[in-house]
Short mmCIF file of C-alpha atoms and ligand atoms in Angstrom, two decimals:
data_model
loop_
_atom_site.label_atom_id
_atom_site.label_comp_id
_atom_site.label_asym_id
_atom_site.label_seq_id
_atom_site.Cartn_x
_atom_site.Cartn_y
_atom_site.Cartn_z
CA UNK A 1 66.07 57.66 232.00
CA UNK A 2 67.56 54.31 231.19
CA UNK A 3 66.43 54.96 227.41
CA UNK A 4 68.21 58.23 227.11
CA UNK A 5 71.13 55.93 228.60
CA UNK A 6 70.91 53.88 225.45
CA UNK A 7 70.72 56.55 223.14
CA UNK A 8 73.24 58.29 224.35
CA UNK A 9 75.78 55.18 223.94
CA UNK A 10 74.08 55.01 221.02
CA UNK A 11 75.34 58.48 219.69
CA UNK A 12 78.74 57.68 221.01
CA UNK A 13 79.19 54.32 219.00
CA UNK A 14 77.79 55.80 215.92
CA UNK A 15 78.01 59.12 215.61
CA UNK A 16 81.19 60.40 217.60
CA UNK A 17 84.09 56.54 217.68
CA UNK A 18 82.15 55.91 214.22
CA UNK A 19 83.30 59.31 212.34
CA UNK A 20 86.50 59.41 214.00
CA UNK A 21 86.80 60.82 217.28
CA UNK A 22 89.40 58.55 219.23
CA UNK A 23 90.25 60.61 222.43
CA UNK A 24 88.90 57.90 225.25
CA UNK A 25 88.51 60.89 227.59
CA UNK A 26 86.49 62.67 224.92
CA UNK A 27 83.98 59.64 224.07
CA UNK A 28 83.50 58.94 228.06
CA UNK A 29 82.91 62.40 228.76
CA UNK A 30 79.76 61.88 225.76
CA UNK A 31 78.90 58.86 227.77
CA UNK A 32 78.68 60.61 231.10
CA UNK A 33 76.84 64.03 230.08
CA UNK A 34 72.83 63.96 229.99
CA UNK A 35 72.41 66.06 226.98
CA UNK A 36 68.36 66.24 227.12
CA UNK A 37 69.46 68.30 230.25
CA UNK A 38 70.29 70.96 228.02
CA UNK A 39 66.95 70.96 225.48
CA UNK A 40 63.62 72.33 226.62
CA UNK A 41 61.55 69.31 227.45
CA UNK A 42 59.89 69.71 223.85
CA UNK A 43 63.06 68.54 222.69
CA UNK A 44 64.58 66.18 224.79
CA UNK A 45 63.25 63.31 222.42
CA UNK A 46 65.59 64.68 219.84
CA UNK A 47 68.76 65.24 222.39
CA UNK A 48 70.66 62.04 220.93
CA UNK A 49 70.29 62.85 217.31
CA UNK A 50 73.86 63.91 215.88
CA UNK A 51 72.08 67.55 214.85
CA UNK A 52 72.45 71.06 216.44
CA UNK A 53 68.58 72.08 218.22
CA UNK A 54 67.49 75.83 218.73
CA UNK A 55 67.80 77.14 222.46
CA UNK A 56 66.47 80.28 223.70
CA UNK A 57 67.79 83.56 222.25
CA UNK A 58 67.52 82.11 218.99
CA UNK A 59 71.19 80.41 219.35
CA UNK A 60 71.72 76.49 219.08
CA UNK A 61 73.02 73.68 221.14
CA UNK A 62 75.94 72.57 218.80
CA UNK A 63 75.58 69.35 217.04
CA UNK A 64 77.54 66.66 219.43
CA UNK A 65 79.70 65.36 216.90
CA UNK A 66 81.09 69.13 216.29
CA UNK A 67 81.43 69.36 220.37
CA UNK A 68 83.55 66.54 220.07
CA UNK A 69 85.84 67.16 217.11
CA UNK A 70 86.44 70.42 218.85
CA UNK A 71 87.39 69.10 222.22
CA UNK A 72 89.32 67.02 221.13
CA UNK A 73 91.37 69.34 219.21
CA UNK A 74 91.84 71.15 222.33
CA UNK A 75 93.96 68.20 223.46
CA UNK A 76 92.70 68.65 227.12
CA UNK A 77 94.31 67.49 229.98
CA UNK A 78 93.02 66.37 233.63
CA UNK A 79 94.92 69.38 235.14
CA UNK A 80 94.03 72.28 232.40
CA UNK A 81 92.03 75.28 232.85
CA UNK A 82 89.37 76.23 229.87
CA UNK A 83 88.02 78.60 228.82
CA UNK A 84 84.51 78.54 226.81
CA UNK A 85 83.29 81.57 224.67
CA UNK A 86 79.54 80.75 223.88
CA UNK A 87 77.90 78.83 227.12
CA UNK A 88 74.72 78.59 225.20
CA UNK A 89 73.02 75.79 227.16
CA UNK A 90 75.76 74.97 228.54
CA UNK A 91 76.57 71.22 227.47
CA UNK A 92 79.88 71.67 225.72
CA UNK A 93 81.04 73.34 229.44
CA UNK A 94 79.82 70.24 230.83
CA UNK A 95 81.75 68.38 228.76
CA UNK A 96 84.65 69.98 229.05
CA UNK A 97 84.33 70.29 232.64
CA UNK A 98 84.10 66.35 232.80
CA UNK A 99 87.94 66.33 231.25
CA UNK A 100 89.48 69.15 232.47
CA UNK A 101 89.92 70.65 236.18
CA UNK A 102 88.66 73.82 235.80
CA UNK A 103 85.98 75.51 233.05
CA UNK A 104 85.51 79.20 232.82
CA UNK A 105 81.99 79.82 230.04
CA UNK A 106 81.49 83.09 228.98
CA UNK A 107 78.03 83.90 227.32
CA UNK A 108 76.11 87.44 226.24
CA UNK A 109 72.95 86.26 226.83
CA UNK A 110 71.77 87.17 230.45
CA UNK A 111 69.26 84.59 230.13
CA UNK A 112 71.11 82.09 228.88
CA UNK A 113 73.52 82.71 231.33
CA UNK A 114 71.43 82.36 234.44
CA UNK A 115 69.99 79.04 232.62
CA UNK A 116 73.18 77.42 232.08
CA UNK A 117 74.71 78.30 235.38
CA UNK A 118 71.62 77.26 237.17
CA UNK A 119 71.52 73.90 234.93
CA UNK A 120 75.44 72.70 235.47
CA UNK A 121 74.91 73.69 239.46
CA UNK A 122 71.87 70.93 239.40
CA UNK A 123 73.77 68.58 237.34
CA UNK A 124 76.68 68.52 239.97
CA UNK A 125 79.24 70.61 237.66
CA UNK A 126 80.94 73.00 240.20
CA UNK A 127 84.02 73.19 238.34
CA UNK A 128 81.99 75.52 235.98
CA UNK A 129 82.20 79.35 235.92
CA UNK A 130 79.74 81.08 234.09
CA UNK A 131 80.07 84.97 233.48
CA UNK A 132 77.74 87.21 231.44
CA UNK A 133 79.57 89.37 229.49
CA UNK A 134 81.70 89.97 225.69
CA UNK A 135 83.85 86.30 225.54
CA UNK A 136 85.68 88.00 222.51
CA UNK A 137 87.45 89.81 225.20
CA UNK A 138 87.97 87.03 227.37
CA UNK A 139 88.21 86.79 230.83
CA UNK A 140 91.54 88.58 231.89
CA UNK A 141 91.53 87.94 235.42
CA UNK A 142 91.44 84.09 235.45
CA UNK A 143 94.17 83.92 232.43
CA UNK A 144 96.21 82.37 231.25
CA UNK A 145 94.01 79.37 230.16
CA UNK A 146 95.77 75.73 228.78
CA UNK A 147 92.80 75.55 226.35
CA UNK A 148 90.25 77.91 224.94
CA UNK A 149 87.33 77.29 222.78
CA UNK A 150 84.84 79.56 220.69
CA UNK A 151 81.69 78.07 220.08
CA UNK A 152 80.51 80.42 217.61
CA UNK A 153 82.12 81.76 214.48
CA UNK A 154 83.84 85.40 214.25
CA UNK A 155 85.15 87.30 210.77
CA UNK A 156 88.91 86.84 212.60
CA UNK A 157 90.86 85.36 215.28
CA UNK A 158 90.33 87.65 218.96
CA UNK A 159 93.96 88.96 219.82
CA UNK A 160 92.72 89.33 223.81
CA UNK A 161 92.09 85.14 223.36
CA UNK A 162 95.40 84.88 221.82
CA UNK A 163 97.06 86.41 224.62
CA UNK A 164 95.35 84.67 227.23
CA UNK A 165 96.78 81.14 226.13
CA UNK A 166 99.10 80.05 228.01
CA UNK A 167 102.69 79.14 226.15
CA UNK A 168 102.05 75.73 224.70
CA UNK A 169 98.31 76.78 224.47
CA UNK A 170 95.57 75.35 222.28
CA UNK A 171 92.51 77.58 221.02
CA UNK A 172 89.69 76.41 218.55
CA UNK A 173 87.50 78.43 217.63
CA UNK A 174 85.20 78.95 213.86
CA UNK A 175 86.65 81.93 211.69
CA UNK A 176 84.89 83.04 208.90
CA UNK A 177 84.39 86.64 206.54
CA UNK A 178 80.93 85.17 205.36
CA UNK A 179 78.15 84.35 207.72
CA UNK A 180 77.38 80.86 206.31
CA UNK A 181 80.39 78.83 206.63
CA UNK A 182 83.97 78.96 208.59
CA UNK A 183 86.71 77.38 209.01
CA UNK A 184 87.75 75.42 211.93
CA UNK A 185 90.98 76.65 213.58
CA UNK A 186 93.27 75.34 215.72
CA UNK A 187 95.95 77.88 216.94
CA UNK A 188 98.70 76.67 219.23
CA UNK A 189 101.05 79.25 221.30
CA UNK A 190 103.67 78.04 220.99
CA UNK A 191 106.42 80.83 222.68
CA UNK A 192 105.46 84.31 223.80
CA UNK A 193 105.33 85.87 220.68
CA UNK A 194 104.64 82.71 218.79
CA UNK A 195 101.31 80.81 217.42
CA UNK A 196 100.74 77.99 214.61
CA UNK A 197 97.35 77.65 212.92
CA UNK A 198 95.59 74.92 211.68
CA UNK A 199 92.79 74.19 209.74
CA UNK A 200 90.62 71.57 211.06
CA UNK A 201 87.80 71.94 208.30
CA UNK A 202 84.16 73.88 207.11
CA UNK A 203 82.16 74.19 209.90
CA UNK A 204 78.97 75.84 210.16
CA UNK A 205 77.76 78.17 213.72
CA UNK A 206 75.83 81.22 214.95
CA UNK A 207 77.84 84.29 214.72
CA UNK A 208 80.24 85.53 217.76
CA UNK A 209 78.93 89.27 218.22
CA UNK A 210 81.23 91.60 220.47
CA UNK A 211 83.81 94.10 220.38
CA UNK A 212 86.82 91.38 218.36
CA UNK A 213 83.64 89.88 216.60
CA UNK A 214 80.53 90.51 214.45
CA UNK A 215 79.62 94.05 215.09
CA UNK A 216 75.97 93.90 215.25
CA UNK A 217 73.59 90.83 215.25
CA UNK A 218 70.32 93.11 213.57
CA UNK A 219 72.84 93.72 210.86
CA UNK A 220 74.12 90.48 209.94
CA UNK A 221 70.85 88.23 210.65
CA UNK A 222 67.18 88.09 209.23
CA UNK A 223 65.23 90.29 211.05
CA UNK A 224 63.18 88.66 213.71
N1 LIG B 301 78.47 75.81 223.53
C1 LIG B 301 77.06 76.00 223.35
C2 LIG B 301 76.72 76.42 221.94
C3 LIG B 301 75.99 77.70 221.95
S1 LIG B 301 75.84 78.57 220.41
C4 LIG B 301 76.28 74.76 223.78
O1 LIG B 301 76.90 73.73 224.06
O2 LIG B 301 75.05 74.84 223.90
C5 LIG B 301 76.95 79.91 220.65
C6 LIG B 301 76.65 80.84 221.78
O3 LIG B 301 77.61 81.92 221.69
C7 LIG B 301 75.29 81.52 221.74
O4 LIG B 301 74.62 81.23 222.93
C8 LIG B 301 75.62 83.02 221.63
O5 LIG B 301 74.72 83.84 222.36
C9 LIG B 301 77.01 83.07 222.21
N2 LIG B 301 77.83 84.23 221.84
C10 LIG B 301 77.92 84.86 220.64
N3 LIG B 301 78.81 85.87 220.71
C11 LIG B 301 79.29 85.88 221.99
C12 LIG B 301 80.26 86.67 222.70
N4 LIG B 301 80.91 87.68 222.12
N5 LIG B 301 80.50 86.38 224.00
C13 LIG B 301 79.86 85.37 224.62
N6 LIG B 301 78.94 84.58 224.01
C14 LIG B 301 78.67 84.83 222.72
#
């Protein structure tokens, strides 16, 4: 326990204030979130290395130094409401849901799913809402969300998530046409019919599959 402690502030010397992430809220939320939680136990030796690990479904817990330049591009504040496309294992909701007031995680896989929301439940995080369904749609009836992120990369930026930012909005989210590299984007509402985008740099992720994303996961990865 107390050695995963030290790792952990480990990682968040080196890995996340040493390559640049200043947000204070962002580092202690690093500090505070027990990411060999989120590995199978095979795994959890490996939690504090700065490096994405597979999960189940043959998706990834993100690498934490990518789960921090993210959040803190969402500019999060102890009042907003979030919403996360991807859940995965669930420890960028957690982290979020350590900043913010309110996290709503949207993930495909059923199994995943019912893991994370199990997972964050244990762990104490009851500000977290998982759902089960297509997060390219987003989740209309809890909109308009201060903050949304997209944890894995899509050929094009969702118009649903656009609409369900709130005016003075922040969404980041991987867009990419090829399958082995985006770009980070940070798209800001700034009036009704108003957004500016950013790019925040290459990133790398598993591909967002639903109706405003990839069409068809057998299509666009190895077979398994
Ligand atoms: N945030 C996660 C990272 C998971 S990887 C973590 O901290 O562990 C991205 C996840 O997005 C995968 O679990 C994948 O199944 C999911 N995903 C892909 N397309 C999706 C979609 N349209 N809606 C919801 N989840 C999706």
């Amino acid at each position: 326990m107390n050695q995963f402690k030290q790792q952990r502030e480990r990682m968040v010397a080196r890995d996340l204030a040493g390559r640049g992430i200043h947000d204070e809220a962002v580092l202690d939320a690093f500090r505070a979130v027990p990411r060999e939680e989120f590995v199978a136990e095979d795994y959890a030796h490996l939690a504090y290395q700065d490096s994405p690990l597979p999960i189940e479904n043959g998706q990834t817990i993100s690498q934490p130094y990518i789960v921090a330049l993210m959040t803190e591009a969402l500019e999060l504040k102890p009042d907003d409401r979030v919403l996360e496309i991807g859940t995965g294992s669930g420890y960028a909701a957690a982290i979020l849901a350590e900043i913010a007031q309110d996290v709503y995680t949207i993930e495909r896989h059923k199994t995943l799913a019912d893991t994370a929301r199990s997972r964050l439940k244990k762990l104490g995080y009851n500000n977290v809402h998982v759902l089960q369904g297509d997060g390219t749609l987003g989740w209309p009836e809890q909109a308009p969300f201060d903050a949304i992120v997209v944890t894995a990369g899509g050929p094009d930026v969702p118009q649903n998530l656009k609409q369900q930012l709130a005016i003075g909005g922040r969404l980041v989210i991987p867009v990419g046409k090829s399958l082995q590299t985006q770009e980070l984007l940070r798209v800001r509402r700034v009036s009704e019919n108003e957004t500016i985008e950013e790019d925040l740099g290459a990133v790398r992720f598993v591909p967002l599959v639903g109706e405003q994303g990839w069409a068809d996961e057998s299509a666009i990865l190895p077979s398994k």
